[in-house]
GROMACS .gro file of C-alpha atoms in nm:
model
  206
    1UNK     CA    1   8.004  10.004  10.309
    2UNK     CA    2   8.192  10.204  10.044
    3UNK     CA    3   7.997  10.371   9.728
    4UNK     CA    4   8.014  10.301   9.354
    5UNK     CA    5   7.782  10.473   9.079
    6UNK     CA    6   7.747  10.411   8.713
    7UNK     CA    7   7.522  10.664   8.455
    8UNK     CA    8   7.451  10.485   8.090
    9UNK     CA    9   7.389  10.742   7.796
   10UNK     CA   10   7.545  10.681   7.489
   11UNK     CA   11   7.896  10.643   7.691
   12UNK     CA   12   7.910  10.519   8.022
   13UNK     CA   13   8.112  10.576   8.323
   14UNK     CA   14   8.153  10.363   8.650
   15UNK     CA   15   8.312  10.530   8.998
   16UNK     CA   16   8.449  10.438   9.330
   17UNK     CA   17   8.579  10.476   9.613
   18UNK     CA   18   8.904  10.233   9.744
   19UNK     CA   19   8.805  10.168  10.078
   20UNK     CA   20   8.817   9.840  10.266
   21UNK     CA   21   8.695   9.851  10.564
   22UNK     CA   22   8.729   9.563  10.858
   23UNK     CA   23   8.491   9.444  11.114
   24UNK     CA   24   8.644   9.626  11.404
   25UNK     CA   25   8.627   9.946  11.207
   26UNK     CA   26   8.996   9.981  11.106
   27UNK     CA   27   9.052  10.012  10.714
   28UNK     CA   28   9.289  10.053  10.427
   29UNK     CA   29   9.298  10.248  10.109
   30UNK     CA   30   9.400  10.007   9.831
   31UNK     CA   31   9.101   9.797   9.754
   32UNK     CA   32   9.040   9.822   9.385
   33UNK     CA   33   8.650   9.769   9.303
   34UNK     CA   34   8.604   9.950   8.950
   35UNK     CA   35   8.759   9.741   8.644
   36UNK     CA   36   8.825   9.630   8.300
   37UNK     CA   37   8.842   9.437   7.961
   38UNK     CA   38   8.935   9.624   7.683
   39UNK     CA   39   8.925   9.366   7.452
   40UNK     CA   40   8.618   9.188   7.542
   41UNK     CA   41   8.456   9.593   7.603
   42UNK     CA   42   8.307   9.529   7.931
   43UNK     CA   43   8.367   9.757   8.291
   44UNK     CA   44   8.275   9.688   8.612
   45UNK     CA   45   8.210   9.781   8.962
   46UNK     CA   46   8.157   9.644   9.319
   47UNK     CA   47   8.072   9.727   9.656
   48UNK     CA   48   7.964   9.554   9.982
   49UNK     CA   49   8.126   9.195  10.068
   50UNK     CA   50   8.493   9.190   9.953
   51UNK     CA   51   8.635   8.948  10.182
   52UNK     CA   52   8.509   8.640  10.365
   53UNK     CA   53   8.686   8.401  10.576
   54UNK     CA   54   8.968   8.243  10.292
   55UNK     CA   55   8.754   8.368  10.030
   56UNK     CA   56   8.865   8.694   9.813
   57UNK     CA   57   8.537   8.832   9.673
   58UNK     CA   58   8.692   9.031   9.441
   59UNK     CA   59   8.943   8.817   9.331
   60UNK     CA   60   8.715   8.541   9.269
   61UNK     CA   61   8.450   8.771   9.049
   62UNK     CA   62   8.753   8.909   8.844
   63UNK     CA   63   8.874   8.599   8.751
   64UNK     CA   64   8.505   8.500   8.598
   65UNK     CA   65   8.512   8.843   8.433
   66UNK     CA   66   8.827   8.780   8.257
   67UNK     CA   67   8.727   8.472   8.092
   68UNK     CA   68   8.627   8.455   7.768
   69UNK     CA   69   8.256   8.363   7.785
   70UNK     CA   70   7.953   8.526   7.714
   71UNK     CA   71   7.829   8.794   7.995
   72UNK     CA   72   7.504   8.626   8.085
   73UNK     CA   73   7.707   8.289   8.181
   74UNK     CA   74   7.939   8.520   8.370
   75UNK     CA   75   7.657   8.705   8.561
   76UNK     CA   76   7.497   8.359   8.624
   77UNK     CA   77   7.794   8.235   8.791
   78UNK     CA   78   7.874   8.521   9.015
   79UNK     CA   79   7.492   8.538   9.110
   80UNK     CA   80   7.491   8.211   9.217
   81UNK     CA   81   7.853   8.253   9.405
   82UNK     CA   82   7.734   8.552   9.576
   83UNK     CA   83   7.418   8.439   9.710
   84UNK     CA   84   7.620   8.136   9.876
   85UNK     CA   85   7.878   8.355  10.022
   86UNK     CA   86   7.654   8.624  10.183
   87UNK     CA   87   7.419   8.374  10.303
   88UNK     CA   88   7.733   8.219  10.470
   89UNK     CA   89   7.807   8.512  10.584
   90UNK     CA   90   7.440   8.670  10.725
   91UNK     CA   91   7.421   8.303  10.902
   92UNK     CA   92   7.775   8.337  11.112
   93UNK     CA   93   7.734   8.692  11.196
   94UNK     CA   94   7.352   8.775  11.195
   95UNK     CA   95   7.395   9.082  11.015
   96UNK     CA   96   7.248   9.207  10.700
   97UNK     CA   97   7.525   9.184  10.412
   98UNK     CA   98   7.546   9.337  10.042
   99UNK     CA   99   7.678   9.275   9.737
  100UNK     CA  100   7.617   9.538   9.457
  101UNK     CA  101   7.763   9.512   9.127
  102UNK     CA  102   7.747   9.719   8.823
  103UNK     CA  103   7.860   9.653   8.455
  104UNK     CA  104   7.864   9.791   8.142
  105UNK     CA  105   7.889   9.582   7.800
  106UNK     CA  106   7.900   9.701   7.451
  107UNK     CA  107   7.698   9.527   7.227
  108UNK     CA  108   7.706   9.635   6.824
  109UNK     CA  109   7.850  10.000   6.910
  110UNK     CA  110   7.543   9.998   7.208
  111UNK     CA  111   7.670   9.986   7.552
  112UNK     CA  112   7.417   9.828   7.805
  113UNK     CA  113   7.408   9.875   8.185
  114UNK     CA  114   7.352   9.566   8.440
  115UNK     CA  115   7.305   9.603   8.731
  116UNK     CA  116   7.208   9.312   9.042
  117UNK     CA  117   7.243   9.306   9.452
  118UNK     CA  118   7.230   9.016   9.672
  119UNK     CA  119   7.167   9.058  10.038
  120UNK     CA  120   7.176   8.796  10.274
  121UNK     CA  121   7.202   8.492  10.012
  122UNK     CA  122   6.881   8.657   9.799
  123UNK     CA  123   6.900   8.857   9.461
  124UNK     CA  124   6.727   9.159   9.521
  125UNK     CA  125   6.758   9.325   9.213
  126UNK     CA  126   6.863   9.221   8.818
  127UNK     CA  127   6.802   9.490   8.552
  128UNK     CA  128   6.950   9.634   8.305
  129UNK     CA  129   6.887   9.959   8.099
  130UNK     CA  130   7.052  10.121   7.782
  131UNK     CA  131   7.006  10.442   7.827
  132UNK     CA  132   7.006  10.760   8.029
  133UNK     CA  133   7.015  10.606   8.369
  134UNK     CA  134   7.203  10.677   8.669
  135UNK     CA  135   7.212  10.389   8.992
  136UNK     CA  136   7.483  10.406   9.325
  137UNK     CA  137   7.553  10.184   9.593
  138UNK     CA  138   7.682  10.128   9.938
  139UNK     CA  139   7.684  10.442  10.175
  140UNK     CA  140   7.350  10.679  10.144
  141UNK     CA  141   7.425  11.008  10.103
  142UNK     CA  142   7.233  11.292  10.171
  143UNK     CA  143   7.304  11.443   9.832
  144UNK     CA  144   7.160  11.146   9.666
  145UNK     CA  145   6.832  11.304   9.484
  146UNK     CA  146   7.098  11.601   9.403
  147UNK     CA  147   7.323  11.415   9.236
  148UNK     CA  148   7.124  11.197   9.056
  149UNK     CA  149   6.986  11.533   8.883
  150UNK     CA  150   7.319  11.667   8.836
  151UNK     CA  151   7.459  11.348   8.651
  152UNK     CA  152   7.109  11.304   8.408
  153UNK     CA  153   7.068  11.677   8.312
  154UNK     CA  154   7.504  11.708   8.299
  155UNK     CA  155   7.623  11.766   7.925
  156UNK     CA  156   8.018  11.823   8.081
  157UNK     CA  157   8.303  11.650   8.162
  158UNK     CA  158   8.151  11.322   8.364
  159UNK     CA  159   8.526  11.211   8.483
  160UNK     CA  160   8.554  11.562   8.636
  161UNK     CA  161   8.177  11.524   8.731
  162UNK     CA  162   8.223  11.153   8.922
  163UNK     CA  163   8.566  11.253   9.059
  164UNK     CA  164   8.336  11.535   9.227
  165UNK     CA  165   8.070  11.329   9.352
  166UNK     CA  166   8.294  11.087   9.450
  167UNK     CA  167   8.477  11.332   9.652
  168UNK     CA  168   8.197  11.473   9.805
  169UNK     CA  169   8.084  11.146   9.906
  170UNK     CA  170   8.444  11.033  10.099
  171UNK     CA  171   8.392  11.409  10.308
  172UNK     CA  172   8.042  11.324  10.421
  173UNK     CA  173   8.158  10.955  10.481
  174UNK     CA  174   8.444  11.109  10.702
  175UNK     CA  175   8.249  11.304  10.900
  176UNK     CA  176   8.057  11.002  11.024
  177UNK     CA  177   8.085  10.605  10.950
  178UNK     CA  178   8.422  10.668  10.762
  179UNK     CA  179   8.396  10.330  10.499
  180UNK     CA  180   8.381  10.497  10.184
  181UNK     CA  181   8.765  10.637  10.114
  182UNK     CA  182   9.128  10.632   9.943
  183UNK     CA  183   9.226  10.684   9.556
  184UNK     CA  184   8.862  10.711   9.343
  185UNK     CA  185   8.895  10.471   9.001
  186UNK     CA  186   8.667  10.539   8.714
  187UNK     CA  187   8.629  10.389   8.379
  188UNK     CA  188   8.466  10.518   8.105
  189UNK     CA  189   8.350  10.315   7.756
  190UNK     CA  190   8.207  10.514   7.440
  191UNK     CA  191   7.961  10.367   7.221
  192UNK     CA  192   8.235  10.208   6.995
  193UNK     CA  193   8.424  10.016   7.324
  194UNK     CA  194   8.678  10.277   7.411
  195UNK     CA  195   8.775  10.251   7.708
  196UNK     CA  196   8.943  10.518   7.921
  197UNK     CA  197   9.070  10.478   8.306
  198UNK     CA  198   9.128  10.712   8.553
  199UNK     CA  199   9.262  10.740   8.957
  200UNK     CA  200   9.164  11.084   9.096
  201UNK     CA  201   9.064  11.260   8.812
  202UNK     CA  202   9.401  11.170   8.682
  203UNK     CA  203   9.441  10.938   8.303
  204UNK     CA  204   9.583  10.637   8.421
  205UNK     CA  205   9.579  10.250   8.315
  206UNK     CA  206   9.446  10.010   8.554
   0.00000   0.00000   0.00000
């Protein structure tokens, strides 16, 4: 299922894991799901369908990311993509199917959080919030109300914080379903659009 989280204050930050994992339970470590735009001043972040049949989720949503557009028209788009492919999905297979995706835009020097799911061809949720708010997806941890705390009442480091969490997360996910794994990515965007990357706690470009 893999797990991504995102906390809006002034700055934001969005985390994942790199996981993808395959219907017989095999997986690999390189799927990317946390991105960017610098220039545009938008991140984002996915979990749950990445892959169906010919189709590249991931791919497909990046692309409409990139383009230069206004985010509602993008978020319209990928809504309406996403409910048709886990619909197509749910019918084949019978089984409930996810797509959560989190970004963050800045607005005047104002970032803003977004934040919809689809399951089974249905939105289930479409907010967004601007400020102090904290949301994950895909695995549930048992350390969920904890963290959730931990990141609203935190006045540190958040990359050091998220690489933490993020960590914890891929031990507990280890010791039982094993889909949330591999190199974490987080982004970070302060009030003015910076935006910073990282891959295990480390400053790197992506």
């Amino acid at each position: 299922m893999s797990y991504n989280c995102a906390h809006l204050n002034k700055d934001a930050i969005i985390a994942s894991d790199s996981r993808e994992t395959f219907i017989d339970g095999t997986y690999k470590d390189n799927r990317q799901k946390t991105f960017v735009n610098r220039e545009q001043k938008i991140i984002w972040s996915m979990t749950g369908l990445i892959k169906y049949r010919d189709v590249d989720i991931h791919q497909m949503i990046n692309t409409i990311m990139n383009w230069d557009i206004v985010l509602s028209e993008k978020l319209t788009l990928i809504e309406n993509f996403m409910c048709f492919e886990t619909q197509r999905y749910y019918d084949e297979f019978h089984s409930d199917v996810y797509f959560d995706f989190f970004i963050v835009e800045n607005i005047n020097n104002h970032n803003v959080l977004h934040v919809f799911e689809v399951k089974n061809g249905t939105v289930q949720m479409n907010n967004s919030y601007t400020y102090n708010n904290y949301i994950s997806s895909g695995i549930i941890t048992k350390y969920q109300k904890d963290i959730e705390e931990m990141v609203l009442l935190s006045r540190g480091n958040k990359v050091d914080l998220f690489q933490e969490i993020l960590m914890s997360v891929e031990k507990e996910s280890g010791l039982n379903d094993k889909t949330v794994g591999g190199p974490i990515y987080i982004a970070t965007m302060n009030k003015y659009g910076e935006i910073k990357t990282y891959i295990d706690g480390e400053d790197k470009k992506f």
